[in-house]
Coordinates of C-alpha atoms in Angstrom, one line a residue:
M1 CA 93.4 57.8 108.7
L2 CA 90.7 55.5 109.9
G3 CA 88.9 58.2 111.8
S4 CA 86.4 56.0 113.5
L5 CA 89.2 54.6 115.6
R6 CA 91.7 57.3 115.0
R7 CA 93.7 56.4 112.3
W8 CA 101.2 43.5 107.1
T9 CA 102.1 38.3 105.6
R10 CA 104.6 38.0 108.3
T11 CA 103.5 37.7 111.8
W12 CA 106.8 37.6 113.6
A13 CA 109.3 40.4 114.6
W14 CA 108.5 42.7 111.6
V15 CA 106.3 42.9 108.6
V16 CA 106.8 44.2 105.0
V17 CA 104.4 46.7 103.5
L18 CA 104.0 48.8 100.4
T19 CA 101.6 51.6 101.0
A20 CA 101.1 55.4 100.8
W21 CA 98.8 55.4 103.9
C22 CA 99.2 58.3 106.3
T23 CA 101.8 60.3 104.5
P24 CA 101.8 64.0 104.2
A25 CA 102.4 63.7 100.5
V26 CA 98.8 62.6 100.0
L27 CA 97.0 65.1 102.2
G28 CA 94.0 66.9 100.9
G29 CA 93.8 66.8 97.2
K30 CA 92.2 70.2 96.4
S31 CA 93.5 72.5 93.7
R32 CA 95.1 75.7 95.1
D33 CA 96.0 79.2 93.8
V34 CA 99.5 79.4 95.0
G35 CA 100.4 82.8 93.7
S36 CA 102.1 84.2 90.6
T37 CA 105.8 83.9 91.7
P38 CA 107.8 81.7 94.1
Q39 CA 108.2 84.7 96.4
T40 CA 104.4 85.3 96.7
A41 CA 103.9 81.5 97.1
A42 CA 106.5 81.4 99.9
A43 CA 104.9 84.4 101.7
A44 CA 101.4 82.8 101.5
G45 CA 102.8 79.5 103.0
A46 CA 104.6 81.4 105.8
A47 CA 101.2 83.1 106.6
L48 CA 99.6 79.7 106.9
E49 CA 102.4 78.6 109.2
Q50 CA 102.1 81.6 111.4
Q51 CA 98.4 80.7 112.0
G52 CA 99.4 77.1 112.8
H53 CA 97.6 75.7 109.8
W54 CA 100.2 73.1 109.1
R55 CA 98.1 70.8 107.0
D56 CA 97.1 73.7 104.7
A57 CA 100.7 74.9 104.6
I58 CA 101.8 71.5 103.5
E59 CA 99.2 71.3 100.7
H60 CA 100.1 74.9 99.7
Y61 CA 103.9 74.2 99.5
Q62 CA 103.3 70.9 97.6
A63 CA 101.2 72.7 95.0
A64 CA 103.7 75.5 94.7
L65 CA 106.6 73.1 94.3
K66 CA 104.9 71.6 91.3
Q67 CA 105.3 75.0 89.6
W68 CA 108.7 75.9 91.0
P69 CA 110.3 72.5 92.0
D70 CA 113.8 73.9 92.6
D71 CA 112.9 76.9 94.8
P72 CA 114.8 76.6 98.1
A73 CA 112.4 78.7 100.2
L74 CA 109.4 76.6 99.1
G75 CA 111.3 73.4 99.7
Y76 CA 112.3 74.4 103.2
G77 CA 108.8 75.7 103.9
L78 CA 107.4 72.3 103.1
R79 CA 110.0 70.6 105.3
R80 CA 109.3 73.0 108.2
A81 CA 105.5 72.6 107.9
K82 CA 105.8 68.8 107.9
I83 CA 107.9 68.8 111.0
H84 CA 105.4 71.1 112.8
F85 CA 102.5 68.9 111.6
G86 CA 104.2 65.9 113.1
I87 CA 104.7 67.7 116.4
E88 CA 101.0 68.7 116.4
R89 CA 99.9 65.2 115.7
R90 CA 102.0 63.8 118.6
Y91 CA 100.7 66.3 121.1
H92 CA 97.1 65.4 120.1
D93 CA 97.8 61.7 120.5
D94 CA 96.9 60.4 124.0
S95 CA 99.2 57.4 123.7
F96 CA 102.1 59.7 123.1
K97 CA 101.3 61.8 126.2
E98 CA 100.3 59.0 128.4
K99 CA 102.8 56.3 127.5
L100 CA 105.9 58.2 126.2
L101 CA 106.0 61.6 127.9
T102 CA 105.7 59.7 131.2
L103 CA 108.9 57.8 130.6
S104 CA 112.1 58.6 132.5
R105 CA 114.9 60.3 130.5
H106 CA 116.8 57.0 130.7
D107 CA 114.0 55.0 129.2
A108 CA 113.4 57.7 126.5
L109 CA 117.1 57.4 125.6
E110 CA 116.8 53.6 125.3
L111 CA 114.0 54.2 122.8
F112 CA 116.2 56.6 120.8
D113 CA 119.0 53.9 120.8
A114 CA 116.6 51.3 119.4
V115 CA 115.4 53.7 116.6
L116 CA 119.0 54.7 115.8
E117 CA 120.1 51.1 115.6
R118 CA 117.3 50.2 113.2
I119 CA 117.9 53.2 110.9
R120 CA 121.6 52.6 110.8
G121 CA 121.2 48.9 110.1
N122 CA 118.1 48.6 107.9
Y123 CA 117.3 51.8 106.1
V124 CA 117.6 51.5 102.3
E125 CA 120.5 54.0 102.2
D126 CA 123.4 54.5 104.6
I127 CA 122.6 57.4 106.9
S128 CA 125.2 58.8 109.3
T129 CA 124.6 59.1 113.1
T130 CA 125.5 62.8 112.7
S131 CA 122.6 63.3 110.3
I132 CA 120.1 61.4 112.5
V133 CA 121.0 63.4 115.6
A134 CA 121.1 66.7 113.7
H135 CA 117.6 66.3 112.6
G136 CA 116.5 65.6 116.2
T137 CA 118.2 68.9 117.1
E138 CA 116.2 70.6 114.3
S139 CA 113.0 69.0 115.6
L140 CA 113.6 70.4 119.1
W141 CA 114.5 73.8 117.7
L142 CA 111.2 74.0 115.8
A143 CA 109.2 72.5 118.7
L144 CA 110.3 75.4 120.9
S145 CA 108.2 77.6 118.6
N146 CA 105.3 75.1 118.3
E147 CA 102.1 76.1 120.1
D148 CA 101.2 72.6 121.1
F149 CA 104.6 71.8 122.5
R150 CA 104.8 75.1 124.3
R151 CA 101.3 74.7 125.8
Q152 CA 102.3 71.3 127.1
H153 CA 105.8 72.1 128.5
L154 CA 106.5 75.9 128.4
F155 CA 103.3 77.6 129.5
G156 CA 104.3 81.0 131.0
A157 CA 108.0 80.5 130.2
D158 CA 110.2 83.5 129.5
S159 CA 110.3 84.1 125.8
K160 CA 113.9 85.4 126.1
R161 CA 115.0 82.1 127.7
I162 CA 113.3 80.1 125.0
Q163 CA 115.1 82.2 122.4
R164 CA 118.4 81.7 124.3
L165 CA 118.0 77.9 124.1
K166 CA 117.2 78.1 120.4
D167 CA 120.3 80.2 119.8
L168 CA 122.3 77.7 121.8
L169 CA 121.0 74.8 119.8
H170 CA 121.9 76.6 116.6
Q171 CA 125.4 77.7 117.6
R172 CA 126.6 74.7 119.6
Y173 CA 124.8 71.6 118.4
W174 CA 123.6 72.3 114.8
N175 CA 125.1 69.5 112.6
K176 CA 127.7 68.8 115.3
P177 CA 129.6 65.6 114.3
V178 CA 128.5 62.6 116.3
F179 CA 130.0 59.1 116.2
Y180 CA 128.4 55.9 117.4
R181 CA 125.6 55.5 119.9
E182 CA 127.7 56.8 122.8
G183 CA 128.4 60.1 121.0
A184 CA 124.7 60.5 120.2
R185 CA 123.7 59.9 123.9
Q186 CA 126.3 62.4 125.1
L187 CA 125.0 65.2 122.9
I188 CA 121.3 64.5 123.6
N189 CA 122.0 64.4 127.4
E190 CA 123.9 67.7 127.1
V191 CA 120.9 69.3 125.3
A192 CA 118.5 67.9 127.9
D193 CA 120.6 69.3 130.7
Q194 CA 120.7 72.7 129.1
S195 CA 117.0 72.7 128.4
E196 CA 116.2 71.8 132.0
S197 CA 118.6 74.4 133.3
L198 CA 117.3 77.3 131.1
L199 CA 113.6 76.5 131.0
G200 CA 112.8 73.7 133.4
L201 CA 112.0 71.7 130.3
S202 CA 111.5 67.9 130.8
G203 CA 114.5 65.9 129.7
T204 CA 112.1 63.3 128.4
A205 CA 110.3 65.8 126.1
V206 CA 113.7 66.8 124.7
V207 CA 114.8 63.2 124.1
L208 CA 111.5 62.4 122.4
E209 CA 112.1 65.1 119.8
Y210 CA 115.3 63.3 118.9
V211 CA 113.4 60.0 118.8
F212 CA 110.7 61.3 116.4
G213 CA 113.0 63.7 114.6
A214 CA 115.4 60.9 113.7
C215 CA 113.3 60.0 110.7
N216 CA 113.2 63.6 109.4
C217 CA 116.4 62.8 107.5
L218 CA 114.9 59.9 105.8
D219 CA 112.2 59.7 103.0
E220 CA 108.6 60.7 103.6
Y221 CA 107.4 57.1 104.1
S222 CA 109.6 56.5 107.2
S223 CA 108.5 57.5 110.6
V224 CA 108.3 56.5 114.3
L225 CA 104.8 55.4 115.2
T226 CA 103.2 56.3 118.5
P227 CA 101.5 53.3 120.3
T228 CA 98.1 54.3 118.9
R229 CA 99.3 54.7 115.3
N230 CA 101.3 51.5 115.6
H231 CA 98.2 49.6 116.8
D232 CA 96.0 51.1 114.1
L233 CA 98.4 50.2 111.4
H234 CA 98.3 46.6 112.4
D235 CA 94.5 46.7 112.5
N236 CA 94.7 47.9 108.9
I237 CA 96.8 44.9 108.1
K238 CA 94.3 42.6 109.7
G239 CA 91.4 44.4 108.0
E240 CA 89.3 45.0 111.1
F241 CA 88.9 47.6 113.9
V242 CA 86.2 48.8 116.4
G243 CA 84.5 52.0 115.3
I244 CA 81.9 53.4 113.0
G245 CA 83.6 52.8 109.7
I246 CA 84.8 56.1 108.3
V247 CA 88.0 57.5 106.8
M248 CA 88.1 61.3 107.6
E249 CA 90.4 64.3 107.3
A250 CA 90.1 67.7 109.0
E251 CA 89.1 70.7 106.9
L252 CA 89.5 73.8 108.9
G253 CA 86.2 75.6 109.5
Q254 CA 84.2 72.9 107.8
G255 CA 84.8 69.9 110.1
M256 CA 85.9 66.3 109.4
A257 CA 85.6 65.6 105.7
L258 CA 84.5 62.0 105.0
R259 CA 86.9 60.6 102.4
N260 CA 85.4 57.1 102.7
V261 CA 82.5 55.4 104.4
L262 CA 83.1 51.6 104.6
P263 CA 80.3 49.4 103.3
D264 CA 78.2 47.6 105.9
S265 CA 79.5 49.9 108.7
P266 CA 77.5 51.8 111.3
A267 CA 78.3 55.0 109.4
A268 CA 77.0 53.6 106.1
E269 CA 73.8 52.3 107.8
A270 CA 73.2 55.7 109.3
G271 CA 73.3 57.2 105.8
L272 CA 76.7 58.9 105.8
R273 CA 78.4 59.4 102.5
P274 CA 81.8 60.4 101.2
G275 CA 81.9 64.2 100.9
D276 CA 79.8 64.8 104.1
H277 CA 81.4 66.7 107.0
L278 CA 81.2 65.9 110.7
V279 CA 80.6 69.2 112.5
K280 CA 79.7 67.9 116.0
I281 CA 80.7 64.8 117.8
N282 CA 78.7 64.1 121.0
G283 CA 77.7 67.7 121.0
K284 CA 81.2 69.1 120.7
D285 CA 82.0 71.3 117.7
C286 CA 84.8 69.7 115.7
R287 CA 85.0 72.2 112.8
F288 CA 88.3 73.6 114.2
M289 CA 89.7 70.3 115.6
T290 CA 92.6 68.3 114.2
T291 CA 91.9 64.9 112.8
E292 CA 93.5 63.3 115.9
E293 CA 91.3 65.4 118.3
A294 CA 88.2 64.4 116.5
A295 CA 89.3 60.8 116.2
G296 CA 89.7 60.7 120.0
L297 CA 86.1 61.6 120.4
L298 CA 85.0 59.0 117.9
S299 CA 86.9 56.1 119.5
G300 CA 85.3 53.9 122.1
L301 CA 84.3 50.4 123.1
A302 CA 82.2 48.1 121.0
G303 CA 78.6 48.6 121.8
S304 CA 78.9 52.3 122.9
R305 CA 77.0 55.1 121.1
V306 CA 78.3 58.3 119.5
D307 CA 76.0 61.1 118.3
L308 CA 77.0 63.1 115.2
E309 CA 75.9 66.2 113.5
V310 CA 76.6 66.1 109.8
S311 CA 76.7 68.7 107.1
T312 CA 75.7 67.3 103.8
T313 CA 74.8 68.7 100.4
R314 CA 71.8 66.3 100.3
Q315 CA 69.7 68.5 102.5
T316 CA 69.8 72.1 103.8
E317 CA 69.7 71.3 107.6
P318 CA 72.4 69.4 109.3
L319 CA 71.8 65.7 109.6
Q320 CA 71.5 64.3 113.1
V321 CA 72.6 60.6 113.4
S322 CA 73.6 58.2 116.1
C323 CA 76.0 55.3 115.6
V324 CA 76.8 52.3 117.8
R325 CA 80.5 51.4 117.6
R326 CA 81.2 47.8 116.6
K327 CA 83.9 45.7 115.0
V328 CA 84.1 46.7 111.4
E329 CA 85.6 44.5 108.7
V330 CA 87.7 46.4 106.1
K331 CA 87.2 44.3 102.9
S332 CA 89.9 44.2 100.3
V333 CA 87.2 43.5 97.7
P334 CA 84.1 45.5 98.6
V335 CA 82.5 45.1 95.1
A336 CA 82.5 42.1 92.8
K337 CA 79.6 42.0 90.2
I338 CA 78.7 41.4 86.6
L339 CA 78.3 44.7 84.7
D340 CA 77.3 43.3 81.3
S341 CA 75.7 39.9 81.5
G342 CA 75.4 39.6 77.7
R343 CA 79.1 39.9 77.2
G344 CA 80.2 38.5 80.5
I345 CA 82.0 41.6 81.7
A346 CA 82.7 41.5 85.4
Y347 CA 84.0 44.2 87.8
I348 CA 86.1 43.9 90.9
Q349 CA 86.9 46.9 93.1
Q350 CA 90.0 46.3 95.3
S351 CA 90.6 48.8 98.1
G352 CA 93.9 47.5 99.6
F353 CA 96.3 44.6 100.0
Q354 CA 95.9 43.1 103.5
E355 CA 96.0 39.6 105.0
S356 CA 92.7 38.5 103.6
T357 CA 93.2 39.9 100.1
V358 CA 94.1 36.8 98.1
F359 CA 91.3 34.7 99.7
E360 CA 88.8 37.5 98.9
M361 CA 90.0 37.8 95.3
Q362 CA 89.7 34.0 94.8
M363 CA 86.2 33.9 96.2
A364 CA 85.2 36.9 94.1
L365 CA 86.6 35.4 90.9
H366 CA 84.9 32.0 91.5
K367 CA 81.6 33.7 92.2
L368 CA 81.8 35.8 89.1
S369 CA 82.9 32.8 87.0
R370 CA 79.7 31.0 88.1
Q371 CA 77.8 34.0 87.0
G372 CA 79.3 33.9 83.5
M373 CA 82.4 36.1 83.7
R374 CA 84.4 36.2 80.4
A375 CA 86.3 39.4 81.0
L376 CA 87.2 41.5 84.0
I377 CA 87.6 45.2 84.9
W378 CA 89.9 45.3 87.9
D379 CA 89.7 48.6 89.8
L380 CA 92.7 49.7 91.8
R381 CA 91.9 53.5 91.8
G382 CA 92.5 55.1 95.2
N383 CA 94.2 51.9 96.4
P384 CA 97.2 53.0 98.5
G385 CA 98.8 49.6 98.7
G386 CA 99.5 47.2 101.6
L387 CA 101.3 43.9 101.9
L388 CA 104.1 43.0 99.5
Q389 CA 103.4 39.3 99.5
Q390 CA 99.7 39.8 98.9
A391 CA 100.5 42.0 95.9
A392 CA 102.6 39.2 94.4
D393 CA 100.1 36.5 95.2
V394 CA 97.2 38.4 93.7
L395 CA 99.2 39.0 90.5
D396 CA 99.9 35.3 90.4
L397 CA 96.2 34.7 89.8
F398 CA 96.4 36.5 86.4
I399 CA 100.0 36.0 85.2
E400 CA 101.1 32.4 84.2
Q401 CA 104.8 32.6 84.4
G402 CA 107.8 34.8 84.9
V403 CA 109.0 37.5 87.3
L404 CA 106.2 39.5 89.0
V405 CA 108.4 42.0 91.0
T406 CA 111.8 42.2 92.5
T407 CA 113.0 44.1 95.6
Q408 CA 116.5 45.5 96.3
G409 CA 117.7 46.7 99.6
R410 CA 120.9 47.0 101.8
T411 CA 120.4 43.8 103.6
P412 CA 120.2 40.3 102.1
D413 CA 116.7 39.7 103.4
Q414 CA 115.4 42.7 101.4
N415 CA 116.6 41.3 98.1
Q416 CA 113.8 39.1 96.8
E417 CA 112.3 37.9 93.5
F418 CA 108.7 37.0 93.2
R419 CA 107.7 34.7 90.4
A420 CA 104.4 33.4 88.9
H421 CA 103.2 29.8 89.1
A422 CA 101.3 28.3 86.2
E423 CA 98.6 26.6 88.2
G424 CA 95.5 28.5 89.0
T425 CA 95.9 31.3 86.4
W426 CA 92.8 33.1 85.2
H427 CA 93.2 33.5 81.4
I428 CA 90.5 36.2 80.8
P429 CA 90.7 39.6 79.0
L430 CA 91.6 42.2 81.6
V431 CA 91.4 46.0 82.0
L432 CA 93.1 47.5 85.0
L433 CA 91.9 50.9 86.3
I434 CA 94.4 53.1 88.1
D435 CA 94.6 56.8 89.1
E436 CA 96.9 59.3 90.9
N437 CA 96.1 57.6 94.2
S438 CA 97.0 54.1 93.1
A439 CA 100.3 53.5 95.0
S440 CA 102.9 51.0 95.9
A441 CA 101.4 47.5 95.8
S442 CA 98.9 48.8 93.3
E443 CA 101.8 49.9 91.2
I444 CA 103.4 46.5 91.5
V445 CA 100.3 45.2 89.8
A446 CA 100.2 47.9 87.2
G447 CA 103.9 47.4 86.4
A448 CA 103.6 43.7 86.0
I449 CA 100.4 43.9 83.9
R450 CA 102.3 46.4 81.6
D451 CA 105.5 44.4 81.3
H452 CA 103.7 41.1 80.7
H453 CA 101.3 42.7 78.2
R454 CA 98.6 41.0 80.3
G455 CA 95.9 43.7 79.9
T456 CA 95.0 47.3 79.1
I457 CA 95.6 49.9 81.7
V458 CA 92.9 52.7 81.8
G459 CA 92.7 55.9 83.9
R460 CA 95.5 58.3 85.0
K461 CA 99.1 58.1 85.9
S462 CA 99.7 56.3 89.2
Y463 CA 101.2 57.8 92.4
G464 CA 104.8 56.9 91.9
K465 CA 105.8 55.2 95.2
W466 CA 108.1 52.4 94.4
T467 CA 109.6 51.6 97.8
V468 CA 109.1 48.9 100.4
Q469 CA 108.6 49.6 104.1
S470 CA 109.2 47.3 107.0
I471 CA 107.4 47.8 110.3
Y472 CA 109.6 47.1 113.3
P473 CA 108.4 46.9 116.9
V474 CA 110.6 49.2 119.1
R475 CA 109.8 49.8 122.7
R476 CA 106.8 50.8 124.9
G477 CA 104.3 49.9 122.1
T478 CA 106.0 52.2 119.5
G479 CA 106.8 51.1 116.0
L480 CA 109.2 52.2 113.3
R481 CA 108.0 52.3 109.7
L482 CA 111.2 52.2 107.7
T483 CA 111.9 52.2 104.0
T484 CA 114.1 49.2 103.5
A485 CA 114.1 48.5 99.8
K486 CA 112.9 49.6 96.4
F487 CA 110.9 47.5 94.0
L488 CA 111.3 47.0 90.3
S489 CA 108.8 45.9 87.6
P490 CA 109.5 42.5 85.8
H491 CA 111.5 44.4 83.2
G492 CA 113.6 46.2 85.8
H493 CA 111.8 49.6 85.7
W494 CA 111.9 51.8 88.8
L495 CA 109.2 54.5 88.5
S496 CA 109.6 56.4 91.8
K497 CA 108.2 59.9 91.4
I498 CA 107.1 58.9 87.9
G499 CA 104.3 56.3 88.2
V500 CA 102.7 54.0 85.6
T501 CA 101.2 55.8 82.6
P502 CA 98.0 54.2 81.5
D503 CA 97.5 52.8 77.9
V504 CA 94.2 54.7 77.7
L505 CA 94.2 58.1 79.5
V506 CA 90.9 59.3 80.8
E507 CA 90.5 63.0 81.7
W508 CA 88.3 63.5 84.7
P509 CA 87.8 66.8 86.7
E510 CA 89.1 66.4 90.2
E511 CA 85.9 67.5 91.9
D512 CA 84.0 64.7 90.0
R513 CA 86.6 62.1 90.9
L514 CA 86.3 62.8 94.6
V515 CA 82.6 61.8 94.6
R516 CA 82.8 58.6 92.6
P517 CA 81.2 55.6 94.3
I518 CA 83.2 53.8 96.9
G519 CA 81.9 50.3 97.7
D520 CA 79.7 50.5 94.6
V521 CA 80.1 51.1 90.8
D522 CA 78.3 53.3 88.3
P523 CA 79.0 51.9 84.9
V524 CA 77.4 54.9 83.2
G525 CA 78.5 57.9 85.3
D526 CA 82.0 56.6 86.1
R527 CA 84.1 57.7 83.1
D528 CA 86.9 55.2 83.8
V529 CA 84.5 52.2 84.0
A530 CA 82.6 53.4 80.9
R531 CA 85.9 53.6 79.0
A532 CA 87.0 50.2 80.2
L533 CA 83.7 48.7 78.9
E534 CA 84.5 50.3 75.5
V535 CA 88.0 48.8 75.5
L536 CA 86.6 45.3 76.2
T537 CA 83.8 45.5 73.7
S538 CA 85.7 47.1 70.9
G539 CA 88.4 45.4 68.9
Q540 CA 86.7 42.1 69.2
I541 CA 88.5 41.3 72.5
L542 CA 85.7 39.2 73.7
T543 CA 84.6 37.5 70.5
Q544 CA 88.1 36.3 69.9
R545 CA 87.9 33.8 72.8

């Protein structure tokens, strides 16, 4: 997430995006020893859950499922940990507590109705009301054992009464058939009444578990967004926010790991680098905080100051820095430079697909052309995606004619075909760099480059997210991120969970990949870039022109 604040080209009721941002599937990235058998792996995951280490549990179960993909205990462990992780994030989100928990039960039910209507009408697959409600019941059942939920609503409550409510949910309401909105409302109201009677539990808190639990029966890219997360997502689309310019993730006991430091940001100017860890924020130890808790400390008004203590491998003592928050522009194209002036080989690093992306790419290409560009290395490694239209428009700069991508959904407005236009095409040799974190819109590009034989793809297999999300406004500042279609390459390939395999595979140890330059390029130390240079200079690719 964009930790400096907290962490699509339609501007009307909803927007269409393709991205892997903010999904549990891409948490962490460390290699893990998961155990020698599915049973030991499940036991280790359960131990992490008992400690409330939900993020670590998710990573553990994901790693274990790569070895034993069909093990039911590991599968349910991952599902359970993800739900608990979602509850934890909500209860560390001030906008959830201040804007949603303060709603009346009636207004919370209106919010549920809006979410139910959107899922039933627009999700890529037909989902029954029974399933949507049942997953809300499951979310509440798990919440009754969640430390953050209990601290907020059930402090000092009789554990026997809590168990009685859990038993009641399981015996009376588990997968109970529900028809239409009225049936859903009736069941949720009954559960809220029972919860208030047994535990004095707020009816609003109960209903909100049905609101946020509704998407638990969908794919991992669909979710209800709290007001803060909805606002931040749209800031990502616009490419600007107020903060210090870091992307961070909690690592228990170590602090906030900096996954990215944006160029020309307060953090970059203070000397922070990817791989550093924030250990104190304004004097408060953040080594055992969640990402959301630390993000709350980092957020503030433009012009305000935040003091940081940073652990870094560059020196033995912690680094003490002070940053002034300001508006930070998130550039789609942070790097555009000539790498080999003799051969005219240029390099463009693209970090996302946002509203300004096509303009930035055009400016970069014209600048490089004036500097003698005769071939291009286009770097989409680590690019999680973004706007569908921008992906098609950027591809249109390099492909002269034909289909670029098609989308298929349940509703007519989700069935689209994007085609290239001959004018304005750049006819230069091209190498595309991708890796395991190149997702969605990046994979649209890779799929089209592959199918049109437009260039050579170098790196590692892409992420494998071939679905389209639409962002809908709901109520009270919340949003709904919903998978509404899948996309196919020009030749009709759908590579969900598969990804695009590069033409030239480059092996690169994970620990080295994590520290590669972001907002810069090292043509010697960066194995992918070095291999791309070899591809362009061998085989007479350049001299043929």
